[in-house]
Amino acid sequence: MKRYVIVGNGIAATGCIEGIRSIDEKGEITVISKEPYPAYGRPLISYFMEDKVKLENISYRNAEYYEEKNCKVLYGCECTGIDTDAKTVKLNNGKAINYDELCIASGSSPFIPAYPGIEGVRNVYTFTTIDDAKMLKEAVTNDKNVLILGSGLIGLKCMEGLFNKAASITVSSRGNQVMSRILDKVTAKDIQKYLEDKGIIFELKDTVDHFDGNIAVMTSGHEIQFDILVMSLGVKPNVSILNGAEEAIKVDESMRTEFKNVYAAGDCVQSEDITDGKTKVMAIIPNAYMGGECAGKNMAGGNAVFDNAMPMNSMSLLEKHIMTAGANREADGVEVMDLSGKSSTKRLYIKDDVIIGYTIVDDVESAGIYTKLIRDRAVLSREQQESLKKSPTIDIYGHDTVKTILESAV
Amino acid sequence: MKKLYFNEKWCLGCRLCEYNCAFANSGSKSMVKALKGKDIHPNIHVEGDNNHSYPLNCRQCNDPICVKSCISGALHLEDGIIKIDKTKCVNCMTCMMVCPYGAIVLGDKGTISKCELCTNNQNKVPACAAGCPNKAIVFEER
Ligand SMILES: Cc1cc2nc3c(=O)[nH]c(=O)nc-3n(C[C@H](O)[C@H](O)[C@H](O)COP(=O)(O)OP(=O)(O)OC[C@H]3O[C@@H](n4cnc5c(N)ncnc54)[C@H](O)[C@@H]3O)c2cc1C
């Protein structure tokens, strides 16, 4: 019987468990889970703050899941190191476990800069775990001023979670736009304006120089007084357990690392983005699940590949819906098809007759058809490109494919 | 398992399936009360025009990318049917972003909705198939 060990218990781990079990029903699976909870969708923490999801519904799978999958989960247990020669993982309780196949699914942790004076600040939070959200929810009251450092997805989702709960919310960022990893400048400006109209204060193009108690003294000299500070300045992969690594783990398309019998998936890995050919961390749930599932199948002797990862996000911010995928920026050789309406945005990015990315605000229905065309790197004829101007339908796949979709089990 | 299949040749594009679907999922006993004068939000949609049309809804994929992409765990497989657990769904629309068929739609309250083969309402046979005048929609094993 094979002994499988998974470090971490997030979505990549869930994919891994399901990948293993699709091939090997018997092997022994041990999951090392630093957090004391069953796997949960991390994005749900902002909805928990808003009371839109209850804690009892936050688990990714049902209550019997680990029993049904016959997995041993070591809750509150941390892996402190991996010996890839002896094939053991060390635990913080002094024990070690042997593995035949290992998957590192340890995700990422908030990056916290060492600002001068930070030790004198009261009420400092991060926003990536259930425990973070519980503490923040407890701390916030409508007489408190909140300062969020970082205007990425996590910072803005935290803003949404706190909306209407605080006296004021200020979001500060070094860059000159919000969500610079996801949005182009124009869309970012629109979103910023939308949020400003709802009362959110943005302090962009400025960074904290130092803290003086609960006052952030900015590089510009501007001072921001606050009661609650949230640090959402990006994340770093939890990879030091693998021989002291600092950068996200490199994996091939079967999710294998350079070490024998060691796989990795999720936020702790870097792999190729099919839309720009660059190797990077693509920290999203779909990639975590599909990478984990691929790793799990291969650990169990299967022959799976996950060779079409790309960044994509679908999120709402105070009722505005933003969907983005792939390489959605202007660049040399990239044609922008702008299908924006009066109150919605839709821009498709096309290179060498292949859609490589999009940005959509609000007009999101059937966007999955564009995503599929990106994923398949489908080369589109002039006529097909012309048809993109109407709302997307499966007709773009061609008549034979449409027939298969309608008439057979897919 | 039984799923819905469509025959493009026989589809008249009458959109009766859209009405039957919206009614079946309205929870109402009266079709008039449920549908008249309202914007309907069915889980099935007729695409195309007069001489070429077909209905389309969730294909209940065997290896569903929507379930694998769901950020909350709301989407799950139950006896081969892809279902939404409404207590978990936060309406992020990630499923809509990845469904290659455009078959996950916005329901009545602007929330995510999809065909669950009428297992979530009172019908025994999916209402779209039961009401199709030309058997362009069938519910069978293939
Ligand atoms: C607020 C917020 C909003 C988000 N919104 C979206 C969104 O809308 N869409 C989307 O696709 N993605 C979103 N994301 C990103 C998404 O949550 C991540 O991509 C996803 O959680 C990655 O899954 P993972 O399994 O790789 O890692 P994680 O979910 O981080 O899980 C890793 C687990 O491993 C544990 N661990 C780490 N080291 C060890 C160790 N040494 N021993 C034992 N256990 C360890 C960690 O404690 C953690 O529980 C969001 C994230 C946040 C924080």
Coordinates of C-alpha atoms and ligand atoms in Angstrom, one line a residue:
Chain A
M1 CA 0.0 0.0 0.0
K2 CA 1.4 3.4 -1.0
R3 CA 1.9 6.1 1.7
Y4 CA 0.9 9.5 0.4
V5 CA 1.6 12.6 2.4
I6 CA 0.2 16.1 1.6
V7 CA 1.6 19.2 3.3
G8 CA -1.1 21.8 3.7
N9 CA -4.9 21.4 3.6
G10 CA -6.3 23.9 1.2
I11 CA -7.8 23.6 -2.3
A12 CA -4.6 22.2 -3.9
A13 CA -4.7 19.5 -1.2
T14 CA -8.4 18.8 -1.9
G15 CA -7.6 18.4 -5.6
C16 CA -4.7 16.1 -4.7
I17 CA -6.8 13.9 -2.4
E18 CA -9.5 13.6 -5.2
G19 CA -6.8 12.9 -7.8
I20 CA -5.3 10.1 -5.7
R21 CA -8.6 8.5 -4.9
S22 CA -9.7 8.5 -8.5
I23 CA -7.0 6.0 -9.1
D24 CA -6.0 4.5 -5.8
E25 CA -8.8 3.8 -3.3
K26 CA -6.7 2.1 -0.7
G27 CA -3.4 3.9 -0.3
E28 CA -2.8 5.6 3.1
I29 CA -3.2 9.4 2.8
T30 CA -1.9 11.7 5.6
V31 CA -2.7 15.4 5.4
I32 CA -0.6 17.8 7.5
S33 CA -2.8 20.9 8.2
K34 CA -1.4 23.8 10.1
E35 CA -4.8 25.4 10.3
P36 CA -7.2 23.7 12.7
Y37 CA -10.0 23.6 10.1
P38 CA -11.1 21.4 7.2
A39 CA -10.2 22.9 3.8
Y40 CA -12.1 26.1 3.1
G41 CA -12.3 28.5 0.2
R42 CA -10.1 31.3 1.4
P43 CA -12.0 33.9 -0.7
L44 CA -15.0 33.2 1.6
I45 CA -13.5 35.1 4.5
S46 CA -14.7 38.4 3.2
Y47 CA -18.3 37.0 2.8
F48 CA -18.1 35.7 6.3
M49 CA -17.3 39.3 7.5
E50 CA -20.3 40.5 5.6
D51 CA -22.5 37.7 7.2
K52 CA -23.2 36.3 3.7
V53 CA -21.6 32.9 4.6
K54 CA -21.8 31.3 8.0
L55 CA -18.8 29.6 9.5
E56 CA -20.6 26.3 9.6
N57 CA -20.9 26.5 5.8
I58 CA -17.4 27.6 5.0
S59 CA -15.8 24.1 4.6
Y60 CA -15.0 23.2 1.0
R61 CA -16.5 19.8 1.3
N62 CA -19.1 18.2 3.5
A63 CA -18.5 17.1 7.1
E64 CA -17.9 13.4 6.3
Y65 CA -15.5 14.2 3.5
Y66 CA -12.2 13.1 5.1
E67 CA -13.7 9.9 6.5
E68 CA -15.3 9.1 3.1
K69 CA -12.0 9.7 1.4
N70 CA -10.2 7.7 4.1
C71 CA -7.7 10.4 4.9
K72 CA -5.9 11.1 8.1
V73 CA -5.8 14.8 8.8
L74 CA -3.3 16.1 11.4
Y75 CA -5.0 19.3 12.4
G76 CA -2.9 22.1 14.0
C77 CA 0.3 20.3 12.9
E78 CA 3.1 21.9 10.9
C79 CA 5.6 20.3 8.7
T80 CA 9.0 21.8 9.6
G81 CA 11.2 20.2 6.9
I82 CA 11.5 17.6 4.2
D83 CA 14.3 15.1 3.7
T84 CA 14.0 14.2 0.0
D85 CA 16.7 11.5 0.3
A86 CA 15.2 9.6 3.3
K87 CA 11.7 10.4 2.0
T88 CA 10.4 11.8 5.3
V89 CA 8.7 14.9 6.5
K90 CA 9.5 16.4 9.9
L91 CA 6.7 17.7 12.1
N92 CA 6.7 20.4 14.8
N93 CA 5.7 17.8 17.4
G94 CA 9.1 16.2 16.9
K95 CA 7.8 13.2 14.9
A96 CA 8.7 12.3 11.3
I97 CA 6.5 10.5 8.7
N98 CA 7.7 8.5 5.8
Y99 CA 6.2 8.9 2.4
D100 CA 6.3 7.1 -0.9
E101 CA 4.7 10.1 -2.7
L102 CA 4.6 13.6 -1.4
C103 CA 2.7 16.7 -2.4
I104 CA 3.6 20.1 -1.2
A105 CA 0.4 22.1 -1.1
S106 CA 1.4 24.7 1.5
G107 CA 0.0 27.8 -0.2
S108 CA 1.3 31.3 0.7
S109 CA 1.4 33.7 3.6
P110 CA 1.1 37.4 3.8
F111 CA 4.2 39.4 3.1
I112 CA 4.8 41.8 6.0
P113 CA 7.4 44.6 5.5
A114 CA 9.5 45.7 8.5
Y115 CA 8.3 49.3 8.7
P116 CA 10.0 51.4 11.2
G117 CA 7.8 51.9 14.2
I118 CA 5.5 48.9 13.4
E119 CA 6.1 47.4 16.8
G120 CA 4.3 50.4 18.4
V121 CA 1.1 50.0 16.3
R122 CA -2.0 48.6 18.0
N123 CA -4.5 46.5 16.0
V124 CA -2.5 45.1 13.1
Y125 CA -4.1 42.4 11.0
T126 CA -3.6 40.4 7.8
F127 CA -6.4 39.0 5.8
T128 CA -5.9 35.5 4.4
T129 CA -7.3 33.0 7.0
I130 CA -10.5 32.3 8.9
D131 CA -8.8 33.3 12.1
D132 CA -7.7 36.7 10.6
A133 CA -11.3 37.3 9.6
K134 CA -12.7 36.3 13.0
M135 CA -10.3 38.7 14.7
L136 CA -10.9 41.6 12.3
K137 CA -14.7 41.1 12.5
E138 CA -14.5 41.3 16.3
A139 CA -12.2 44.4 16.2
V140 CA -14.2 46.5 13.8
T141 CA -16.9 48.9 15.0
N142 CA -18.5 51.9 13.3
D143 CA -16.3 54.3 15.2
K144 CA -13.1 52.9 13.9
N145 CA -11.0 54.2 11.1
V146 CA -9.4 51.4 9.0
L147 CA -6.2 51.7 6.9
I148 CA -5.6 49.0 4.4
L149 CA -2.1 48.8 3.0
G150 CA -2.2 47.3 -0.5
S151 CA -4.9 47.7 -3.2
G152 CA -4.7 44.2 -4.7
L153 CA -7.5 41.7 -4.7
I154 CA -7.1 40.7 -1.1
G155 CA -7.0 44.4 0.1
L156 CA -10.1 45.2 -1.8
K157 CA -12.0 42.1 -0.7
C158 CA -11.1 43.1 2.8
M159 CA -12.4 46.6 2.1
E160 CA -15.7 44.9 1.0
G161 CA -15.9 42.8 4.1
L162 CA -15.5 45.9 6.3
F163 CA -17.8 48.1 4.2
N164 CA -20.4 49.8 6.3
K165 CA -18.9 48.4 9.5
A166 CA -16.2 51.1 10.0
A167 CA -16.1 54.9 10.4
S168 CA -13.9 55.2 7.3
I169 CA -11.8 52.9 5.1
T170 CA -8.6 54.1 3.4
V171 CA -6.8 52.0 0.9
S172 CA -3.2 52.9 0.3
S173 CA -0.9 51.6 -2.4
R174 CA 2.5 52.4 -3.8
G175 CA 1.3 52.0 -7.4
N176 CA -0.8 54.4 -9.4
Q177 CA -3.8 52.1 -9.8
V178 CA -5.8 49.5 -7.9
M179 CA -5.5 45.8 -8.7
S180 CA -2.5 46.3 -10.9
R181 CA -1.9 42.5 -11.4
I182 CA -5.5 42.0 -12.7
L183 CA -6.7 45.2 -14.3
D184 CA -5.5 47.6 -17.0
K185 CA -5.2 51.2 -16.1
V186 CA -8.5 52.3 -17.6
T187 CA -10.6 49.7 -15.9
A188 CA -8.8 50.2 -12.7
K189 CA -9.7 54.0 -12.8
D190 CA -13.3 53.1 -13.4
I191 CA -13.4 50.7 -10.4
Q192 CA -11.6 53.2 -8.2
K193 CA -14.1 55.9 -9.1
Y194 CA -17.0 53.5 -8.4
L195 CA -15.6 52.7 -5.0
E196 CA -14.8 56.3 -4.2
D197 CA -18.4 57.2 -4.9
K198 CA -19.3 54.6 -2.2
G199 CA -17.1 56.5 0.3
I200 CA -13.8 54.6 0.1
I201 CA -10.7 56.8 0.3
F202 CA -7.7 55.9 -1.9
E203 CA -4.2 57.1 -1.2
L204 CA -2.2 55.9 -4.2
K205 CA 1.3 56.5 -5.4
D206 CA 2.4 56.8 -1.8
T207 CA 4.0 54.4 0.8
V208 CA 4.4 54.2 4.5
D209 CA 7.7 55.7 5.6
H210 CA 7.2 54.9 9.2
F211 CA 4.6 54.5 11.9
D212 CA 4.2 56.9 14.9
G213 CA 1.9 54.9 17.1
N214 CA -1.4 54.6 15.1
I215 CA -0.4 57.2 12.6
A216 CA 1.1 56.2 9.3
V217 CA 3.6 58.8 8.2
M218 CA 3.7 58.5 4.4
T219 CA 6.7 59.2 2.1
S220 CA 4.9 62.2 0.8
G221 CA 4.7 63.6 4.4
H222 CA 1.0 63.0 4.5
E223 CA -0.2 61.5 7.8
I224 CA -3.0 58.9 8.1
Q225 CA -4.5 58.3 11.5
F226 CA -6.1 54.9 12.0
D227 CA -7.5 52.5 14.6
I228 CA -7.1 49.3 12.6
L229 CA -4.3 48.5 10.2
V230 CA -4.6 45.7 7.6
M231 CA -1.5 44.6 5.8
S232 CA -2.4 43.2 2.3
L233 CA 0.8 43.9 0.4
G234 CA 1.0 40.6 -1.4
V235 CA 1.9 37.0 -0.4
K236 CA 5.0 34.9 -0.4
P237 CA 5.0 31.1 -1.0
N238 CA 5.4 28.8 2.0
V239 CA 8.3 26.9 0.6
S240 CA 11.2 27.0 3.1
I241 CA 10.4 23.5 4.2
L242 CA 11.8 22.3 0.8
N243 CA 15.6 22.7 1.5
G244 CA 15.2 26.3 2.6
A245 CA 13.7 27.4 -0.8
E246 CA 12.7 31.1 -1.1
E247 CA 11.1 31.2 -4.5
A248 CA 7.9 29.4 -5.5
I249 CA 8.6 25.7 -6.4
K250 CA 9.1 25.0 -10.1
V251 CA 7.0 22.1 -11.4
D252 CA 6.6 20.5 -14.8
E253 CA 3.3 19.9 -16.6
S254 CA 2.8 16.8 -14.5
M255 CA 3.3 18.8 -11.3
R256 CA 6.6 17.1 -10.5
T257 CA 9.3 19.0 -8.7
E258 CA 13.0 18.4 -9.3
F259 CA 12.9 15.9 -6.4
K260 CA 11.9 12.3 -6.9
N261 CA 8.4 11.4 -5.7
V262 CA 7.8 15.1 -4.7
Y263 CA 5.0 17.0 -6.3
A264 CA 3.7 20.5 -5.6
A265 CA 0.6 22.5 -6.5
G266 CA -1.3 25.6 -5.7
D267 CA -0.1 29.0 -4.5
C268 CA 3.4 27.6 -3.6
V269 CA 4.3 26.8 -7.2
Q270 CA 5.3 28.6 -10.4
S271 CA 4.5 27.3 -13.8
E272 CA 4.0 28.5 -17.3
D273 CA 1.2 30.9 -18.1
I274 CA -0.1 29.8 -21.5
T275 CA -1.2 33.3 -22.4
D276 CA 2.2 34.9 -22.3
G277 CA 4.6 32.0 -22.0
K278 CA 6.1 33.4 -18.8
T279 CA 6.7 31.2 -15.7
K280 CA 4.9 32.6 -12.7
V281 CA 2.8 32.1 -9.6
M282 CA -0.9 32.0 -10.6
A283 CA -2.5 32.1 -7.2
I284 CA -6.1 31.2 -7.9
I285 CA -8.5 28.4 -6.8
P286 CA -9.0 26.8 -10.2
N287 CA -5.3 26.3 -10.7
A288 CA -4.8 25.1 -7.2
Y289 CA -7.5 22.5 -7.6
M290 CA -6.5 21.3 -11.1
G291 CA -2.8 21.3 -10.3
G292 CA -3.5 19.4 -7.1
E293 CA -5.7 16.9 -8.9
C294 CA -3.1 16.3 -11.6
A295 CA -0.4 15.8 -8.9
G296 CA -2.6 13.4 -7.1
K297 CA -3.3 11.3 -10.1
N298 CA 0.4 11.0 -11.0
M299 CA 1.3 10.2 -7.4
A300 CA -1.1 7.3 -7.7
G301 CA 0.6 6.1 -10.9
G302 CA -1.5 7.9 -13.4
N303 CA -0.4 9.9 -16.4
A304 CA -2.1 13.3 -16.0
V305 CA -1.0 16.7 -17.3
F306 CA -2.0 20.2 -16.3
D307 CA -0.5 22.2 -19.1
N308 CA -2.9 25.0 -19.6
A309 CA -2.7 27.2 -16.5
M310 CA -3.5 30.8 -16.8
P311 CA -4.5 33.6 -14.5
M312 CA -8.2 34.3 -14.3
N313 CA -10.4 36.0 -11.7
S314 CA -14.1 36.5 -11.3
M315 CA -15.1 38.7 -8.4
S316 CA -17.5 41.2 -7.3
L317 CA -16.7 44.5 -5.4
L318 CA -19.8 46.1 -3.9
E319 CA -22.1 44.7 -6.6
K320 CA -19.8 45.5 -9.5
H321 CA -18.7 42.4 -11.3
I322 CA -15.2 42.0 -12.6
M323 CA -14.0 39.1 -14.8
T324 CA -10.5 38.9 -16.2
A325 CA -8.4 36.2 -17.9
G326 CA -5.0 35.8 -19.4
A327 CA -2.8 38.5 -20.9
N328 CA -5.3 41.4 -20.8
R329 CA -3.0 44.3 -21.5
E330 CA -2.1 46.3 -24.5
A331 CA 1.2 45.1 -26.0
D332 CA 3.0 44.9 -29.3
G333 CA 1.2 42.7 -31.8
V334 CA -1.9 42.6 -29.6
E335 CA -5.2 43.7 -31.1
V336 CA -7.8 45.0 -28.6
M337 CA -11.4 44.3 -29.6
D338 CA -13.4 46.7 -27.5
L339 CA -17.0 45.6 -27.1
S340 CA -17.8 47.9 -24.2
G341 CA -21.3 49.2 -23.8
K342 CA -22.6 52.3 -22.1
S343 CA -22.4 50.9 -18.6
S344 CA -20.3 47.8 -19.1
T345 CA -16.8 47.0 -20.2
K346 CA -15.7 44.2 -22.4
R347 CA -12.3 44.1 -24.0
L348 CA -10.9 41.0 -25.8
Y349 CA -7.1 40.8 -26.4
I350 CA -6.2 39.0 -29.6
K351 CA -2.7 38.0 -30.8
D352 CA -1.9 36.0 -34.0
D353 CA -5.6 35.2 -34.3
V354 CA -5.8 33.7 -30.8
I355 CA -7.7 35.3 -27.9
I356 CA -5.1 35.6 -25.1
G357 CA -7.1 37.6 -22.5
Y358 CA -10.1 39.6 -21.6
T359 CA -11.4 42.2 -19.2
I360 CA -15.1 42.3 -18.6
V361 CA -17.1 44.4 -16.1
D362 CA -20.7 43.5 -15.6
D363 CA -21.5 42.0 -19.0
V364 CA -20.2 38.6 -17.9
E365 CA -22.7 36.0 -19.1
S366 CA -21.2 33.3 -21.3
A367 CA -17.7 34.5 -20.8
G368 CA -16.7 30.9 -20.3
I369 CA -16.7 30.6 -24.1
Y370 CA -13.9 33.1 -24.4
T371 CA -12.1 31.3 -21.6
K372 CA -12.3 28.0 -23.5
L373 CA -11.0 29.6 -26.6
I374 CA -8.0 31.0 -24.7
R375 CA -7.4 27.7 -22.9
D376 CA -7.5 25.8 -26.2
R377 CA -5.3 28.4 -27.9
A378 CA -7.9 28.2 -30.7
V379 CA -6.8 30.0 -33.9
L380 CA -9.8 32.0 -35.1
S381 CA -10.7 32.8 -38.7
R382 CA -11.6 36.4 -39.7
E383 CA -15.2 35.3 -39.7
Q384 CA -15.0 33.7 -36.3
Q385 CA -13.4 36.9 -35.0
E386 CA -16.2 38.9 -36.5
S387 CA -18.7 36.7 -34.7
L388 CA -17.1 37.6 -31.4
K389 CA -18.7 40.9 -31.7
K390 CA -22.1 39.4 -30.9
S391 CA -22.7 37.8 -27.6
P392 CA -20.7 34.6 -27.4
T393 CA -22.3 31.2 -28.3
I394 CA -21.0 27.7 -28.8
D395 CA -21.4 28.3 -32.6
I396 CA -17.9 29.6 -32.6
Y397 CA -16.6 26.1 -32.0
G398 CA -17.9 25.0 -35.4
H399 CA -20.9 22.9 -36.4
D400 CA -19.4 19.4 -35.7
T401 CA -18.5 20.4 -32.2
V402 CA -21.9 21.9 -31.6
K403 CA -23.5 18.7 -32.7
T404 CA -21.3 16.7 -30.2
I405 CA -22.2 19.1 -27.4
L406 CA -25.9 18.8 -28.0
E407 CA -26.1 15.1 -28.8
S408 CA -23.6 13.2 -26.7
A409 CA -22.4 12.9 -23.1
V410 CA -19.5 15.3 -22.7
Chain B
M1 CA -27.5 8.1 -16.3
K2 CA -30.2 10.0 -18.0
K3 CA -29.3 13.4 -19.3
L4 CA -30.9 16.0 -21.7
Y5 CA -30.0 15.8 -25.3
F6 CA -31.0 18.1 -28.2
N7 CA -31.8 17.5 -31.8
E8 CA -31.0 20.7 -33.7
K9 CA -33.0 19.5 -36.8
W10 CA -36.2 19.3 -34.9
C11 CA -35.9 22.5 -32.8
L12 CA -38.4 25.1 -34.0
G13 CA -36.9 27.8 -31.9
C14 CA -40.3 28.3 -30.2
R15 CA -38.7 28.9 -26.8
L16 CA -41.4 26.9 -25.0
C17 CA -38.6 25.1 -23.1
E18 CA -37.5 28.5 -21.7
Y19 CA -41.0 29.1 -20.4
N20 CA -41.4 25.6 -19.0
C21 CA -38.1 25.8 -17.3
A22 CA -38.7 29.2 -15.7
F23 CA -42.1 28.0 -14.6
A24 CA -40.8 24.7 -13.1
N25 CA -38.2 26.6 -11.1
S26 CA -40.5 29.4 -10.0
G27 CA -42.2 27.4 -7.3
S28 CA -45.5 28.9 -8.4
K29 CA -48.6 26.9 -9.2
S30 CA -49.8 29.3 -11.8
M31 CA -47.9 29.7 -15.0
V32 CA -49.5 33.1 -15.6
K33 CA -48.6 34.4 -12.2
A34 CA -45.1 33.0 -12.6
L35 CA -44.3 34.3 -16.0
K36 CA -46.7 36.9 -17.4
G37 CA -45.3 40.3 -17.8
K38 CA -42.0 39.2 -16.2
D39 CA -38.4 39.0 -17.4
I40 CA -37.9 35.2 -17.3
H41 CA -34.5 33.7 -16.2
P42 CA -34.6 30.1 -17.4
N43 CA -31.7 27.6 -17.1
I44 CA -32.1 26.6 -20.7
H45 CA -31.6 29.0 -23.7
V46 CA -32.5 28.7 -27.3
E47 CA -29.7 29.9 -29.5
G48 CA -29.8 30.7 -33.2
D49 CA -32.5 32.0 -35.5
N50 CA -35.6 30.7 -37.4
N51 CA -33.8 28.3 -39.7
H52 CA -31.1 27.1 -37.4
S53 CA -31.7 26.9 -33.7
Y54 CA -31.0 24.7 -30.7
P55 CA -31.7 24.7 -27.0
L56 CA -28.7 24.5 -24.6
N57 CA -28.4 24.0 -20.9
C58 CA -25.9 22.5 -18.5
R59 CA -24.4 19.3 -20.1
Q60 CA -23.8 17.7 -16.7
C61 CA -20.2 17.2 -17.8
N62 CA -18.5 14.0 -16.6
D63 CA -15.4 15.9 -15.6
P64 CA -16.8 19.4 -14.8
I65 CA -14.5 22.3 -14.8
C66 CA -17.1 24.5 -13.0
V67 CA -16.9 22.2 -10.0
K68 CA -13.1 22.2 -10.0
S69 CA -13.0 26.0 -10.2
C70 CA -15.7 26.8 -7.6
I71 CA -14.1 29.0 -4.9
S72 CA -16.6 28.0 -2.2
G73 CA -17.3 24.4 -2.8
A74 CA -21.0 25.2 -3.5
L75 CA -20.9 23.4 -6.9
H76 CA -20.7 19.7 -6.4
L77 CA -21.6 16.4 -8.1
E78 CA -24.5 14.4 -6.7
D79 CA -25.2 11.2 -8.6
G80 CA -23.8 12.7 -11.7
I81 CA -25.8 15.9 -11.5
I82 CA -23.9 19.2 -10.9
K83 CA -25.7 21.0 -8.1
I84 CA -25.4 24.3 -6.3
D85 CA -25.4 24.4 -2.5
K86 CA -27.1 27.8 -2.1
T87 CA -25.9 28.1 1.5
K88 CA -22.3 28.3 0.2
C89 CA -22.6 30.1 -3.2
V90 CA -21.3 33.7 -2.9
N91 CA -22.1 34.5 -6.5
C92 CA -18.5 35.1 -7.6
M93 CA -19.4 33.7 -11.0
T94 CA -16.2 31.8 -11.4
C95 CA -18.3 28.9 -12.8
M96 CA -19.6 31.2 -15.4
M97 CA -16.1 32.3 -16.3
V98 CA -15.1 28.7 -17.0
C99 CA -18.2 26.9 -18.4
P100 CA -17.3 26.3 -22.0
Y101 CA -21.0 26.2 -23.0
G102 CA -22.2 29.4 -21.4
A103 CA -24.7 27.1 -19.6
I104 CA -24.4 28.7 -16.1
V105 CA -26.6 31.7 -16.1
L106 CA -28.0 34.5 -13.9
G107 CA -31.2 33.5 -12.2
D108 CA -34.1 35.6 -10.9
K109 CA -32.3 37.6 -8.3
G110 CA -29.1 38.0 -10.4
T111 CA -27.7 35.0 -8.6
I112 CA -26.0 32.0 -10.2
S113 CA -28.4 29.4 -11.6
K114 CA -28.1 26.2 -13.6
C115 CA -30.0 23.2 -14.7
E116 CA -30.2 20.4 -12.1
L117 CA -32.4 18.2 -14.3
C118 CA -35.5 19.3 -12.4
T119 CA -34.3 17.3 -9.3
N120 CA -34.6 20.5 -7.3
N121 CA -38.3 21.0 -8.1
Q122 CA -41.5 19.0 -8.3
N123 CA -41.0 17.6 -11.8
K124 CA -40.2 13.9 -12.5
V125 CA -39.0 14.5 -16.1
P126 CA -37.2 17.8 -16.8
A127 CA -39.9 20.3 -17.8
C128 CA -38.1 21.4 -20.9
A129 CA -38.1 17.8 -22.3
A130 CA -41.7 17.1 -21.1
G131 CA -43.1 20.2 -22.8
C132 CA -41.1 20.1 -26.1
P133 CA -43.7 19.9 -28.9
N134 CA -41.3 18.4 -31.4
K135 CA -39.2 16.0 -29.2
A136 CA -36.2 18.2 -30.0
I137 CA -35.3 17.8 -26.3
V138 CA -35.1 14.3 -24.9
F139 CA -34.2 12.9 -21.5
E140 CA -32.5 9.6 -21.9
E141 CA -29.4 7.5 -21.4
R142 CA -26.7 7.7 -24.0
Ligands
LIG1 C1 -9.2 37.3 0.7 C2 -8.9 36.4 -0.5 C3 -9.7 36.4 -1.6 C4 -9.4 35.6 -2.7 N1 -10.2 35.6 -3.8 C5 -10.0 34.7 -4.8 C6 -10.9 34.6 -5.9 O1 -11.9 35.3 -5.9 N2 -10.7 33.7 -6.8 C7 -9.6 32.8 -6.8 O2 -9.5 32.0 -7.6 N3 -8.7 32.9 -5.8 C8 -8.9 33.8 -4.8 N4 -8.0 33.9 -3.7 C9 -6.8 33.0 -3.8 C10 -7.0 31.6 -3.4 O3 -7.5 31.6 -2.1 C11 -5.7 30.8 -3.4 O4 -5.2 30.8 -4.7 C12 -6.0 29.4 -2.9 O5 -6.4 29.4 -1.6 C13 -4.7 28.5 -3.0 O6 -4.9 27.3 -2.5 P1 -3.7 26.4 -1.9 O7 -4.3 25.1 -1.6 O8 -2.6 26.4 -2.9 O9 -3.2 27.2 -0.6 P2 -3.9 27.6 0.7 O10 -5.3 27.8 0.5 O11 -3.1 28.8 1.2 O12 -3.7 26.4 1.7 C14 -2.4 26.0 2.2 C15 -2.6 25.5 3.6 O13 -1.3 24.9 3.9 C16 -1.0 25.3 5.3 N5 0.4 25.2 5.5 C17 1.4 26.0 5.0 N6 2.6 25.6 5.4 C18 2.4 24.4 6.1 C19 3.3 23.5 6.8 N7 4.6 23.7 6.8 N8 2.7 22.5 7.4 C20 1.4 22.3 7.4 N9 0.5 23.1 6.8 C21 1.0 24.2 6.1 C22 -1.6 26.7 5.4 O14 -1.8 27.0 6.8 C23 -2.8 26.6 4.6 O15 -3.9 26.2 5.4 C24 -8.2 34.7 -2.7 C25 -7.4 34.7 -1.5 C26 -7.7 35.5 -0.4 C27 -6.9 35.5 0.8

